[in-house]
Amino acid sequence: MKEIIEFLIASGKLKKMPRTGWVWRGVKNPETIAEHTFRVAIMSWVLAKEGGEKLNLVKIIKMALAHDLCEVYAGDITPYWGLLSKDPKKRRKELQAWVRLPRAEKEKRAKVKFEREKKSLEKLVKKLSPDLRKEIMESWLDYEKMRTREGRFVKQVDKIETLLQAKEYWDDGNNSFVCAWWEEIDEFVDDPVLLKFLKELGRDDRVCKLKK
Amino acid sequence: MEKKFYLTKEGLEKIQSEYNDLNKLRLAKTAGDVPKIWYSEDLNPEYIAFQEDLGLLETRISELEHILSNAETIKAPSGDRREILDLGATVEVLVNGKNDEYQIVGTLEANPAIGRISNESPVGKALLGHKVGDQVVVHSPVTITYKIIKIRYA
């Protein structure tokens, strides 16, 4: 039980870690990684049911809860890591557009991120029972590699939750650069239920419709 | 009509290989064997979850069967058709003044983080059927123009 307590205390650090992207965008009181995880879990659950398909809900919810556990030690690595200027003014301009890179560079960066996060998660679950350790690692690997329908679904929900948060911050007067998130989403999401959700979400979006 | 799963040759081989491995595991487990391989360090970590859970194993086998029954291998076109962007092609585009590059694949192999986008995503769908020089506009709340710079097939 001692190991479980240690694991829970370590995981609980996510309740104090703000999401990097919002900090860079100058959002006041940005959400934490744990707060993001909460809504990814809720969204995954309700949208999976909306689909009517036989997605495994238990698997989906566990995956959503585990998907960012690696960030306890790896930190919140955003798609912009290593690409932005140190100058805050230049950085804010760079954050207005989505990341554009050659394939080889994308593959290299994805590999580095994956290794760092895998190592971090292994450290976090190291002292848990073998069964529980394997279950958490397997759930995360399924999500990261999008191996199953559930993995693909939760990965896409993760992106959509961030977009939803960006819109909420914009409505609160923060410059969360919503349009860049739409650029990413348009490349990422292909699930029919999630595309339907995005169509509805974008219906009243005035911010990006004004942008030519 | 059943949904088709478009896979590269490598993608199909990977799925077939997993299907074969999992069937061997199922056979051994239902025969009461405990394959040594399951507890060796050589075990593909992707199969670890199936050690104890036969239900999970059955579900995954069923999923793979469904994919294999409806799989279509992506083949590179020949001749003039290679000038048209189709599944399997790698496309270089100019977007907002910057170069980007994707391979267009089916949903099972899509992973935008490594430059593979789904033919069913808004961008993937919009780009298909176009040629070098075309400007493809994708409308969501944001309107983005993708100018096709280069198309190549493996």
Short mmCIF file of C-alpha atoms in Angstrom, two decimals:
data_model
loop_
_atom_site.label_atom_id
_atom_site.label_comp_id
_atom_site.label_asym_id
_atom_site.label_seq_id
_atom_site.Cartn_x
_atom_site.Cartn_y
_atom_site.Cartn_z
CA MET A 1 0.00 0.00 0.00
CA LYS A 2 2.99 2.29 0.66
CA GLU A 3 3.89 2.14 -3.04
CA ILE A 4 0.35 3.08 -4.03
CA ILE A 5 0.42 6.10 -1.73
CA GLU A 6 3.74 7.21 -3.24
CA PHE A 7 2.32 6.78 -6.74
CA LEU A 8 -0.79 8.79 -5.87
CA ILE A 9 1.22 11.61 -4.31
CA ALA A 10 3.47 11.75 -7.38
CA SER A 11 0.48 11.68 -9.77
CA GLY A 12 -1.12 14.41 -7.68
CA LYS A 13 1.63 16.79 -8.80
CA LEU A 14 -0.33 17.16 -12.03
CA LYS A 15 -2.87 19.14 -10.00
CA LYS A 16 -0.25 21.87 -9.56
CA MET A 17 1.44 21.79 -12.99
CA PRO A 18 0.01 24.40 -15.39
CA ARG A 19 -0.22 23.44 -19.08
CA THR A 20 2.80 24.89 -20.85
CA GLY A 21 0.95 26.16 -23.91
CA TRP A 22 -1.30 28.44 -21.87
CA VAL A 23 1.64 29.81 -19.89
CA TRP A 24 3.40 30.70 -23.15
CA ARG A 25 0.27 32.40 -24.43
CA GLY A 26 0.07 34.55 -21.31
CA VAL A 27 -3.23 33.06 -20.11
CA LYS A 28 -4.08 34.19 -16.60
CA ASN A 29 -4.50 31.30 -14.12
CA PRO A 30 -3.98 28.58 -16.72
CA GLU A 31 -5.50 25.17 -16.16
CA THR A 32 -3.35 22.37 -14.78
CA ILE A 33 -2.55 19.09 -16.50
CA ALA A 34 -4.93 17.33 -14.08
CA GLU A 35 -7.77 19.68 -15.02
CA HIS A 36 -7.21 18.94 -18.68
CA THR A 37 -7.19 15.19 -17.92
CA PHE A 38 -10.51 15.46 -16.11
CA ARG A 39 -12.28 16.86 -19.12
CA VAL A 40 -10.54 14.54 -21.60
CA ALA A 41 -12.00 11.66 -19.54
CA ILE A 42 -15.50 13.15 -19.49
CA MET A 43 -15.40 14.02 -23.19
CA SER A 44 -14.10 10.61 -24.14
CA TRP A 45 -16.89 8.95 -22.19
CA VAL A 46 -19.82 10.99 -23.47
CA LEU A 47 -18.61 11.22 -27.06
CA ALA A 48 -17.88 7.50 -27.22
CA LYS A 49 -21.49 6.85 -26.16
CA GLU A 50 -22.70 9.40 -28.71
CA GLY A 51 -21.08 7.37 -31.44
CA GLY A 52 -23.18 4.32 -30.71
CA GLU A 53 -20.25 2.16 -31.75
CA LYS A 54 -19.03 -0.52 -29.50
CA LEU A 55 -16.00 1.25 -28.12
CA ASN A 56 -14.79 -0.20 -24.83
CA LEU A 57 -15.76 2.53 -22.35
CA VAL A 58 -13.70 1.20 -19.46
CA LYS A 59 -10.64 1.08 -21.69
CA ILE A 60 -11.34 4.60 -22.97
CA ILE A 61 -11.77 6.15 -19.54
CA LYS A 62 -8.66 4.45 -18.13
CA MET A 63 -6.71 5.63 -21.17
CA ALA A 64 -7.93 9.19 -20.78
CA LEU A 65 -6.97 9.20 -17.09
CA ALA A 66 -3.53 7.78 -17.81
CA HIS A 67 -2.68 9.70 -20.98
CA ASP A 68 -0.74 12.54 -19.35
CA LEU A 69 0.64 10.72 -16.28
CA CYS A 70 4.01 10.70 -18.02
CA GLU A 71 4.12 14.48 -17.61
CA VAL A 72 4.77 14.15 -13.86
CA TYR A 73 8.47 13.79 -14.65
CA ALA A 74 8.66 14.61 -18.38
CA GLY A 75 6.80 17.91 -18.07
CA ASP A 76 4.23 19.15 -20.56
CA ILE A 77 5.99 19.01 -23.94
CA THR A 78 4.03 21.00 -26.50
CA PRO A 79 4.25 20.64 -30.31
CA TYR A 80 6.17 23.94 -30.32
CA TRP A 81 8.98 22.77 -28.01
CA GLY A 82 12.40 23.92 -29.19
CA LEU A 83 10.93 25.98 -32.04
CA LEU A 84 9.99 29.27 -30.40
CA SER A 85 11.99 32.45 -29.87
CA LYS A 86 13.06 33.43 -26.40
CA ASP A 87 11.75 36.92 -27.08
CA PRO A 88 8.15 36.98 -25.73
CA LYS A 89 6.86 39.29 -28.50
CA LYS A 90 8.28 37.12 -31.31
CA ARG A 91 7.07 33.99 -29.50
CA ARG A 92 3.49 35.24 -29.30
CA LYS A 93 3.53 35.86 -33.06
CA GLU A 94 4.95 32.39 -33.73
CA LEU A 95 2.20 30.81 -31.60
CA GLN A 96 -0.50 32.27 -33.85
CA ALA A 97 0.18 29.64 -36.52
CA TRP A 98 0.44 25.88 -36.38
CA VAL A 99 3.81 24.06 -36.49
CA ARG A 100 5.01 23.28 -40.03
CA LEU A 101 7.96 20.90 -40.55
CA PRO A 102 9.34 18.32 -43.02
CA ARG A 103 8.36 14.72 -42.27
CA ALA A 104 11.84 13.66 -41.25
CA GLU A 105 11.96 16.42 -38.64
CA LYS A 106 8.50 15.48 -37.32
CA GLU A 107 9.58 11.85 -36.94
CA LYS A 108 12.77 12.81 -35.13
CA ARG A 109 10.94 15.08 -32.69
CA ALA A 110 8.17 12.54 -32.07
CA LYS A 111 10.78 9.89 -31.22
CA VAL A 112 12.54 12.15 -28.70
CA LYS A 113 9.24 13.09 -27.05
CA PHE A 114 8.06 9.48 -26.91
CA GLU A 115 11.29 8.22 -25.32
CA ARG A 116 11.29 10.98 -22.73
CA GLU A 117 7.66 10.40 -21.80
CA LYS A 118 7.98 6.60 -21.74
CA LYS A 119 10.97 6.84 -19.41
CA SER A 120 9.04 9.21 -17.19
CA LEU A 121 6.01 6.95 -16.97
CA GLU A 122 8.18 3.92 -16.25
CA LYS A 123 9.70 5.85 -13.35
CA LEU A 124 6.26 6.79 -12.01
CA VAL A 125 4.85 3.25 -12.05
CA LYS A 126 8.09 1.45 -11.15
CA LYS A 127 7.07 0.43 -7.65
CA LEU A 128 3.48 -0.59 -8.40
CA SER A 129 2.46 -4.24 -8.62
CA PRO A 130 3.46 -5.86 -11.95
CA ASP A 131 -0.18 -6.17 -13.07
CA LEU A 132 -1.03 -2.54 -12.40
CA ARG A 133 2.28 -1.34 -13.84
CA LYS A 134 1.67 -3.27 -17.05
CA GLU A 135 -1.94 -2.06 -17.26
CA ILE A 136 -0.97 1.61 -17.02
CA MET A 137 1.96 1.26 -19.43
CA GLU A 138 -0.14 -0.68 -21.94
CA SER A 139 -2.95 1.89 -21.77
CA TRP A 140 -0.50 4.72 -22.41
CA LEU A 141 1.25 2.85 -25.26
CA ASP A 142 -2.11 2.15 -26.93
CA TYR A 143 -2.95 5.87 -26.70
CA GLU A 144 0.49 7.07 -27.86
CA LYS A 145 0.71 4.66 -30.78
CA MET A 146 -3.05 4.82 -31.50
CA ARG A 147 -3.02 1.06 -31.81
CA THR A 148 -6.72 0.38 -31.31
CA ARG A 149 -9.96 2.22 -32.04
CA GLU A 150 -9.99 3.37 -28.43
CA GLY A 151 -6.42 4.70 -28.68
CA ARG A 152 -7.22 6.65 -31.83
CA PHE A 153 -10.40 8.01 -30.28
CA VAL A 154 -8.84 9.29 -27.06
CA LYS A 155 -5.88 10.80 -28.93
CA GLN A 156 -8.27 12.83 -31.04
CA VAL A 157 -10.40 13.83 -28.03
CA ASP A 158 -7.23 15.08 -26.32
CA LYS A 159 -6.70 17.55 -29.17
CA ILE A 160 -10.34 18.64 -29.21
CA GLU A 161 -10.39 19.29 -25.47
CA THR A 162 -7.46 21.66 -25.92
CA LEU A 163 -9.29 23.46 -28.72
CA LEU A 164 -12.37 23.81 -26.51
CA GLN A 165 -10.22 25.26 -23.73
CA ALA A 166 -8.58 27.69 -26.17
CA LYS A 167 -12.03 28.95 -27.18
CA GLU A 168 -13.05 29.37 -23.54
CA TYR A 169 -9.90 31.34 -22.78
CA TRP A 170 -10.53 33.54 -25.82
CA ASP A 171 -14.06 34.24 -24.59
CA ASP A 172 -12.56 35.23 -21.22
CA GLY A 173 -10.33 37.81 -22.90
CA ASN A 174 -7.12 35.78 -23.17
CA ASN A 175 -5.23 35.66 -26.44
CA SER A 176 -5.20 31.90 -26.80
CA PHE A 177 -4.77 31.92 -30.62
CA VAL A 178 -7.69 29.61 -31.32
CA CYS A 179 -7.07 29.47 -35.08
CA ALA A 180 -3.77 27.60 -34.74
CA TRP A 181 -5.62 24.83 -32.88
CA TRP A 182 -8.12 24.53 -35.70
CA GLU A 183 -5.22 24.11 -38.14
CA GLU A 184 -3.95 21.16 -36.11
CA ILE A 185 -7.41 19.64 -35.65
CA ASP A 186 -8.11 19.73 -39.41
CA GLU A 187 -5.11 17.44 -39.97
CA PHE A 188 -5.66 15.25 -36.94
CA VAL A 189 -9.30 14.31 -36.52
CA ASP A 190 -11.04 11.78 -38.74
CA ASP A 191 -13.51 10.09 -36.39
CA PRO A 192 -17.06 10.77 -37.69
CA VAL A 193 -18.54 11.53 -34.25
CA LEU A 194 -15.72 13.90 -33.41
CA LEU A 195 -15.97 15.62 -36.79
CA LYS A 196 -19.69 16.15 -36.10
CA PHE A 197 -18.79 17.61 -32.70
CA LEU A 198 -16.26 19.95 -34.31
CA LYS A 199 -18.78 21.11 -36.90
CA GLU A 200 -21.10 22.14 -34.07
CA LEU A 201 -18.27 23.70 -32.07
CA GLY A 202 -17.17 25.76 -35.02
CA ARG A 203 -20.65 26.94 -35.92
CA ASP A 204 -20.55 30.08 -33.75
CA ASP A 205 -16.81 30.66 -34.03
CA ARG A 206 -16.39 34.27 -35.06
CA VAL A 207 -12.70 34.57 -34.27
CA CYS A 208 -11.24 32.44 -37.02
CA LYS A 209 -13.97 33.08 -39.58
CA LEU A 210 -12.77 36.70 -39.64
CA LYS A 211 -9.22 35.57 -40.42
CA LYS A 212 -8.48 35.34 -44.15
CA MET B 1 -21.39 -1.63 -47.20
CA GLU B 2 -18.50 -2.41 -44.84
CA LYS B 3 -15.94 0.30 -44.28
CA LYS B 4 -12.68 -0.27 -46.15
CA PHE B 5 -9.35 0.01 -44.32
CA TYR B 6 -6.62 1.39 -46.56
CA LEU B 7 -3.20 0.16 -45.50
CA THR B 8 0.32 0.42 -46.82
CA LYS B 9 2.06 -2.91 -47.56
CA GLU B 10 4.06 -2.53 -44.33
CA GLY B 11 0.94 -1.67 -42.36
CA LEU B 12 -0.90 -4.72 -43.64
CA GLU B 13 2.07 -6.98 -42.85
CA LYS B 14 2.18 -5.59 -39.31
CA ILE B 15 -1.49 -6.29 -38.74
CA GLN B 16 -1.23 -9.78 -40.24
CA SER B 17 1.77 -10.51 -38.04
CA GLU B 18 -0.04 -9.35 -34.89
CA TYR B 19 -3.09 -11.43 -35.88
CA ASN B 20 -0.94 -14.54 -36.33
CA ASP B 21 0.86 -13.99 -33.01
CA LEU B 22 -2.35 -13.43 -31.07
CA ASN B 23 -3.99 -16.50 -32.56
CA LYS B 24 -1.03 -18.59 -31.41
CA LEU B 25 -1.39 -17.10 -27.93
CA ARG B 26 -5.12 -17.84 -27.88
CA LEU B 27 -4.57 -21.40 -28.99
CA ALA B 28 -1.97 -21.96 -26.31
CA LYS B 29 -4.03 -20.29 -23.59
CA THR B 30 -7.22 -22.22 -24.36
CA ALA B 31 -5.23 -25.44 -24.48
CA GLY B 32 -4.13 -24.68 -20.94
CA ASP B 33 -0.54 -23.98 -21.88
CA VAL B 34 1.35 -21.11 -20.43
CA PRO B 35 3.68 -20.24 -23.24
CA LYS B 36 7.15 -19.50 -22.02
CA ILE B 37 7.25 -16.63 -24.46
CA TRP B 38 4.66 -14.78 -22.41
CA TYR B 39 6.99 -14.42 -19.50
CA SER B 40 10.19 -13.86 -21.39
CA GLU B 41 11.80 -10.51 -21.97
CA ASP B 42 11.41 -11.11 -25.70
CA LEU B 43 7.63 -10.79 -25.50
CA ASN B 44 6.35 -7.97 -27.60
CA PRO B 45 5.27 -5.47 -24.92
CA GLU B 46 2.12 -4.83 -26.91
CA TYR B 47 0.93 -8.32 -25.97
CA ILE B 48 1.50 -8.01 -22.24
CA ALA B 49 -2.05 -6.90 -21.54
CA PHE B 50 -3.34 -10.16 -23.00
CA GLN B 51 -1.45 -12.35 -20.53
CA GLU B 52 -4.25 -12.50 -18.02
CA ASP B 53 -7.24 -11.25 -19.95
CA LEU B 54 -8.59 -13.69 -22.50
CA GLY B 55 -11.55 -11.40 -23.15
CA LEU B 56 -9.22 -8.59 -24.18
CA LEU B 57 -7.31 -10.99 -26.42
CA GLU B 58 -10.53 -12.15 -28.10
CA THR B 59 -11.65 -8.55 -28.67
CA ARG B 60 -8.37 -7.61 -30.29
CA ILE B 61 -8.38 -10.72 -32.50
CA SER B 62 -11.91 -9.90 -33.56
CA GLU B 63 -10.90 -6.31 -34.37
CA LEU B 64 -7.95 -7.53 -36.45
CA GLU B 65 -10.15 -10.05 -38.29
CA HIS B 66 -12.55 -7.27 -39.18
CA ILE B 67 -9.68 -5.11 -40.47
CA LEU B 68 -8.12 -7.93 -42.49
CA SER B 69 -11.48 -8.84 -44.06
CA ASN B 70 -11.94 -5.27 -45.21
CA ALA B 71 -8.36 -4.26 -45.92
CA GLU B 72 -7.23 -2.78 -49.19
CA THR B 73 -3.52 -2.33 -49.87
CA ILE B 74 -2.48 1.11 -50.99
CA LYS B 75 -0.68 0.77 -54.31
CA ALA B 76 1.37 3.48 -55.99
CA PRO B 77 -0.18 4.49 -59.32
CA SER B 78 1.70 4.33 -62.59
CA GLY B 79 2.30 6.71 -65.46
CA ASP B 80 0.41 10.02 -65.51
CA ARG B 81 -1.61 9.06 -62.48
CA ARG B 82 1.49 9.66 -60.38
CA GLU B 83 0.95 13.36 -60.92
CA ILE B 84 -2.29 13.19 -58.97
CA LEU B 85 -2.25 13.11 -55.19
CA ASP B 86 -3.69 9.82 -54.01
CA LEU B 87 -3.45 7.55 -50.96
CA GLY B 88 0.12 6.61 -50.15
CA ALA B 89 1.65 9.72 -51.68
CA THR B 90 3.88 12.10 -49.77
CA VAL B 91 2.99 15.70 -50.48
CA GLU B 92 4.92 18.86 -49.79
CA VAL B 93 2.77 21.95 -49.35
CA LEU B 94 3.23 25.65 -48.72
CA VAL B 95 0.99 26.90 -45.90
CA ASN B 96 1.06 30.39 -44.45
CA GLY B 97 4.50 30.91 -45.94
CA LYS B 98 5.98 27.73 -44.48
CA ASN B 99 6.65 24.29 -45.95
CA ASP B 100 4.92 21.27 -44.52
CA GLU B 101 4.98 17.63 -45.56
CA TYR B 102 2.61 14.70 -45.07
CA GLN B 103 2.04 11.20 -46.29
CA ILE B 104 -1.67 10.54 -46.88
CA VAL B 105 -2.66 7.18 -45.41
CA GLY B 106 -5.74 5.39 -44.12
CA THR B 107 -7.08 5.99 -40.61
CA LEU B 108 -5.29 3.01 -39.05
CA GLU B 109 -1.83 4.31 -39.92
CA ALA B 110 -2.47 8.02 -39.47
CA ASN B 111 -0.25 9.81 -36.97
CA PRO B 112 0.12 13.51 -37.73
CA ALA B 113 2.93 13.87 -35.19
CA ILE B 114 5.14 11.85 -37.55
CA GLY B 115 3.72 13.39 -40.72
CA ARG B 116 1.07 10.81 -41.65
CA ILE B 117 -2.42 12.21 -42.02
CA SER B 118 -5.65 10.37 -42.57
CA ASN B 119 -7.44 10.46 -45.92
CA GLU B 120 -10.59 11.02 -43.84
CA SER B 121 -9.31 14.12 -42.02
CA PRO B 122 -10.49 17.47 -43.44
CA VAL B 123 -7.01 18.29 -44.81
CA GLY B 124 -6.30 14.78 -46.12
CA LYS B 125 -9.66 14.59 -47.83
CA ALA B 126 -9.28 18.05 -49.40
CA LEU B 127 -5.81 17.38 -50.80
CA LEU B 128 -6.64 14.10 -52.54
CA GLY B 129 -7.13 14.32 -56.29
CA HIS B 130 -5.03 17.44 -56.74
CA LYS B 131 -1.78 18.15 -58.64
CA VAL B 132 1.38 20.18 -58.15
CA GLY B 133 0.58 23.87 -58.37
CA ASP B 134 -2.99 23.49 -57.14
CA GLN B 135 -4.13 25.67 -54.24
CA VAL B 136 -6.44 23.73 -51.99
CA VAL B 137 -8.60 25.63 -49.54
CA VAL B 138 -9.78 23.97 -46.34
CA HIS B 139 -12.65 25.62 -44.51
CA SER B 140 -13.37 25.02 -40.88
CA PRO B 141 -13.76 28.09 -38.74
CA VAL B 142 -10.30 28.90 -40.09
CA THR B 143 -9.69 29.10 -43.84
CA ILE B 144 -6.27 27.80 -44.81
CA THR B 145 -4.80 27.50 -48.31
CA TYR B 146 -2.43 24.63 -49.06
CA LYS B 147 -0.34 25.10 -52.20
CA ILE B 148 0.94 21.76 -53.52
CA ILE B 149 4.67 21.95 -54.21
CA LYS B 150 5.67 18.34 -54.73
CA ILE B 151 4.06 14.90 -54.91
CA ARG B 152 6.00 11.67 -54.68
CA TYR B 153 5.22 8.01 -54.36
CA ALA B 154 7.51 5.43 -52.78
#
